[in-house]
Short mmCIF file of N, CA and C in Angstrom, two decimals:
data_model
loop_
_atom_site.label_atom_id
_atom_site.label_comp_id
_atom_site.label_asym_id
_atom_site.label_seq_id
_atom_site.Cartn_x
_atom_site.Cartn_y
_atom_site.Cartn_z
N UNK A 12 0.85 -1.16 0.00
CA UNK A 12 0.00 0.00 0.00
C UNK A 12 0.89 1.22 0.00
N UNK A 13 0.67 2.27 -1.14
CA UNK A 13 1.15 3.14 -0.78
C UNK A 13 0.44 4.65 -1.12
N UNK A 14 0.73 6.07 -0.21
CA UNK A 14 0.03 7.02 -0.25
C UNK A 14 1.06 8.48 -0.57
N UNK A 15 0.69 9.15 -1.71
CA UNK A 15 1.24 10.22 -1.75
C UNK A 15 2.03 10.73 -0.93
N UNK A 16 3.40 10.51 -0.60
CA UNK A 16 3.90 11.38 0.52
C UNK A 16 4.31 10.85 1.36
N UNK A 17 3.82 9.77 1.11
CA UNK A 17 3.88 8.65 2.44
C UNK A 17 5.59 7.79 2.29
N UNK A 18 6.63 7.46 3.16
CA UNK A 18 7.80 6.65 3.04
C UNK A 18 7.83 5.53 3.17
N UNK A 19 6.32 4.89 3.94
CA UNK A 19 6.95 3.88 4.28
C UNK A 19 5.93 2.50 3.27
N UNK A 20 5.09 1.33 3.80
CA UNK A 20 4.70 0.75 3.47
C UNK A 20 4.12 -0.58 3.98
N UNK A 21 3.34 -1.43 3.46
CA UNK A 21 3.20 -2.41 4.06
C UNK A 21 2.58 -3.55 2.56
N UNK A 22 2.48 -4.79 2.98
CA UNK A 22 2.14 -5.89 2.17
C UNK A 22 0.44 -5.84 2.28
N UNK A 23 -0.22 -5.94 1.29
CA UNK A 23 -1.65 -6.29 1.48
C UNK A 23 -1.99 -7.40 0.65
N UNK A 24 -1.35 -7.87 0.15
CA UNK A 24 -1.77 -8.70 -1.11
C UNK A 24 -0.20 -9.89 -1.69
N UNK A 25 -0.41 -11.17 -1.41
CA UNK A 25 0.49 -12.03 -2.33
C UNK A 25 1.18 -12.41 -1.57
N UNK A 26 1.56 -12.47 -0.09
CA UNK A 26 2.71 -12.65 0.85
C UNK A 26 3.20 -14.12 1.09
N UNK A 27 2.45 -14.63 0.50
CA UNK A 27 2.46 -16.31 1.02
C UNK A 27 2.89 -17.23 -0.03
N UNK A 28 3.45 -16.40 -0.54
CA UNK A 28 4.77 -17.26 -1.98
C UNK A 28 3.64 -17.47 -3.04
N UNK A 29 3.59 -18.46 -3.82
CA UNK A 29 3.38 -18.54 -5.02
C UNK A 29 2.65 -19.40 -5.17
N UNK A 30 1.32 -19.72 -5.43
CA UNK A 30 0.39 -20.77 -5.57
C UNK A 30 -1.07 -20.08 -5.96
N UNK A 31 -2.19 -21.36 -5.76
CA UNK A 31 -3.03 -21.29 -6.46
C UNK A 31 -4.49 -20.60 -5.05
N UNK A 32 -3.93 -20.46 -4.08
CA UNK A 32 -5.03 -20.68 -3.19
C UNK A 32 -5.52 -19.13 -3.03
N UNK A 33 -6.23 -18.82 -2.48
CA UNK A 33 -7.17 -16.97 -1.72
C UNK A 33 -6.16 -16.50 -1.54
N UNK A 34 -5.07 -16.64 -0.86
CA UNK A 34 -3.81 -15.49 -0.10
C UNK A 34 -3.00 -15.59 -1.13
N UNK A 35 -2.50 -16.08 -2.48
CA UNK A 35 -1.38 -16.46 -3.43
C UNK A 35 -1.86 -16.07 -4.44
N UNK A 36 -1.03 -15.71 -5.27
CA UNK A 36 -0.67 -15.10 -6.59
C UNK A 36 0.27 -16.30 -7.56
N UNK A 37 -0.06 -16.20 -8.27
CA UNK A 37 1.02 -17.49 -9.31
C UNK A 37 2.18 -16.18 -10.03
N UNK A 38 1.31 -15.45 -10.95
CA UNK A 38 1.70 -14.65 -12.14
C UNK A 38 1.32 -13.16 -12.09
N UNK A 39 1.81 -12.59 -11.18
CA UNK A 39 0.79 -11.62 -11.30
C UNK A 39 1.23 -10.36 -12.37
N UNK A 40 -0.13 -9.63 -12.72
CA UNK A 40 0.46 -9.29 -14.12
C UNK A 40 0.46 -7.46 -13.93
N UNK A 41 -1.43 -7.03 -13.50
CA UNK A 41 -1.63 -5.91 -13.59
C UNK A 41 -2.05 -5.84 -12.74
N UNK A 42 -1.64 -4.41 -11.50
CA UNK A 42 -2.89 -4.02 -10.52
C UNK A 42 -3.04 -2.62 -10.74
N UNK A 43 -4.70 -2.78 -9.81
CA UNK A 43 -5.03 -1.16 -10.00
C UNK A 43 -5.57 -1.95 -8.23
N UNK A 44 -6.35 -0.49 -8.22
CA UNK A 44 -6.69 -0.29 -6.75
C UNK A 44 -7.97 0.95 -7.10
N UNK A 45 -8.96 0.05 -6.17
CA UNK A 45 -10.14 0.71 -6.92
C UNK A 45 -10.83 2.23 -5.61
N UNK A 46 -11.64 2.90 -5.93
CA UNK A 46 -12.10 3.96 -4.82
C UNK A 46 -12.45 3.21 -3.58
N UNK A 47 -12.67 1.82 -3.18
CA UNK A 47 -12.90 1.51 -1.61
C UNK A 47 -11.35 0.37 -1.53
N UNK A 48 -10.25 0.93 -1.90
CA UNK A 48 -8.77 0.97 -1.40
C UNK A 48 -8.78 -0.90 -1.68
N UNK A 49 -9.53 -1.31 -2.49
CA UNK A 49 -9.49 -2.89 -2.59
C UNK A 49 -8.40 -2.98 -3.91
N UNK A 50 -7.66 -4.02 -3.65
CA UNK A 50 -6.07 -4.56 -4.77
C UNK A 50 -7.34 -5.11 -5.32
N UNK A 51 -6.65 -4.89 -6.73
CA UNK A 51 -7.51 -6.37 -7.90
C UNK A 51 -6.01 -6.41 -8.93
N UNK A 52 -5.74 -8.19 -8.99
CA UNK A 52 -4.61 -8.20 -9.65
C UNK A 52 -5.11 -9.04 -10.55
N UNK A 53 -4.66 -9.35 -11.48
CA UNK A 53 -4.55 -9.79 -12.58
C UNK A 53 -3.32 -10.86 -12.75
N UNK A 54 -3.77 -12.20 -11.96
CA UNK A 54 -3.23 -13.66 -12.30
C UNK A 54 -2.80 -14.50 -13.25
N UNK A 55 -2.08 -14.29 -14.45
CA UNK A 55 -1.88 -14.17 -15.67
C UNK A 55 -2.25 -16.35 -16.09
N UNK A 56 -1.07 -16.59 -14.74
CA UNK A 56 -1.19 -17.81 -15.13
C UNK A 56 -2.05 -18.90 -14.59
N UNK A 57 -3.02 -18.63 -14.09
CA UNK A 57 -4.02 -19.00 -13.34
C UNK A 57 -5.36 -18.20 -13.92
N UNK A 58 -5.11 -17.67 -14.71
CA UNK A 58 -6.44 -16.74 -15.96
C UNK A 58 -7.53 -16.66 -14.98
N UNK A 59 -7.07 -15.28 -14.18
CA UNK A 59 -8.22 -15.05 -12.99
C UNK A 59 -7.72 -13.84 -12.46
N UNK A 60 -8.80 -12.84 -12.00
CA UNK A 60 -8.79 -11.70 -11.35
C UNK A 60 -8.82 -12.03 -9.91
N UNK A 61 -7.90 -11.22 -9.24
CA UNK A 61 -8.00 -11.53 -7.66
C UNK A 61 -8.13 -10.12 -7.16
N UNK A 62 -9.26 -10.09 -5.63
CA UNK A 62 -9.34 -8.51 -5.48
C UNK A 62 -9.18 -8.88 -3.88
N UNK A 63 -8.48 -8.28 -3.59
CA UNK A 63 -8.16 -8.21 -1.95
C UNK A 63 -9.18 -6.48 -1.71
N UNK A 64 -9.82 -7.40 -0.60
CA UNK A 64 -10.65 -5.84 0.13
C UNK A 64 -9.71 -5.12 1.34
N UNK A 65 -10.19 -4.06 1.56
CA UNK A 65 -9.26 -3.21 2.60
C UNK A 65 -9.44 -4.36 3.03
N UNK A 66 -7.77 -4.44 4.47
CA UNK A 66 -7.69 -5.43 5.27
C UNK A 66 -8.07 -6.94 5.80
N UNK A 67 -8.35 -7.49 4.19
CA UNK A 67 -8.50 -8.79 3.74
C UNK A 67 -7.43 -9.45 4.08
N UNK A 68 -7.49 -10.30 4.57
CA UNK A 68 -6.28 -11.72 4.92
C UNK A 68 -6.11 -12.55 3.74
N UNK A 69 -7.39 -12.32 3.04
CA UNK A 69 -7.34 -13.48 1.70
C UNK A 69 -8.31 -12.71 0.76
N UNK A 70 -8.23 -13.22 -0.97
CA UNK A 70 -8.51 -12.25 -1.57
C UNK A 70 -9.93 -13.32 -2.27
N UNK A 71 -10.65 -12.76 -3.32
CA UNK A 71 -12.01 -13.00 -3.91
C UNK A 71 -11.38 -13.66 -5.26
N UNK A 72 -11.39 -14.60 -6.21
CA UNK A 72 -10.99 -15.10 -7.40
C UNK A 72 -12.70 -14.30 -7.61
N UNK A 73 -12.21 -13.59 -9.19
CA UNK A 73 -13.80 -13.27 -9.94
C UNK A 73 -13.48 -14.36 -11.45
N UNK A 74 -12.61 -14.66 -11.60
CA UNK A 74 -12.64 -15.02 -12.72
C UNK A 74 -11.60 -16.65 -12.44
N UNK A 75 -11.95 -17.60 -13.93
CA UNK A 75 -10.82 -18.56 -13.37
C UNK A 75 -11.08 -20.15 -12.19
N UNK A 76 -10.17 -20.22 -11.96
CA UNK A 76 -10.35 -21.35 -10.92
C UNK A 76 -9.72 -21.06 -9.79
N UNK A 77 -10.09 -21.51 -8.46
CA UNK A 77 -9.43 -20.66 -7.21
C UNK A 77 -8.65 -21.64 -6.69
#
């Protein structure tokens, strides 16, 4: 996460290495970050959108297989 101005940072999204499950990312390709501060990444190799909500532990598959 990061904010205009801001130095420092933290992890919200992908921390748990590399796989197929809610908290993991395989490939990740594109993120944006939408007006209610939720990650949505773009799983390239797992052909699936993942959206972590503010202070989600684990994220939503919209697309794909989870």
């Amino acid at each position: 996460q990061y904010r205009v101005g801001y130095n420092g940072g933290r992890v919200v999204a992908g921390a748990n290495g590399k796989g197929n499950r809610l908290d993991q990312l395989d490939h990740p390709h594109c993120v944006f970050v939408d007006h209610d501060h939720s990650v949505c990444v773009s799983d390239k190799n797992k052909h699936r959108v993942m959206v972590w909500e503010d202070n989600a532990k684990q994220g939503t598959a919209f697309t794909g297989s989870q």
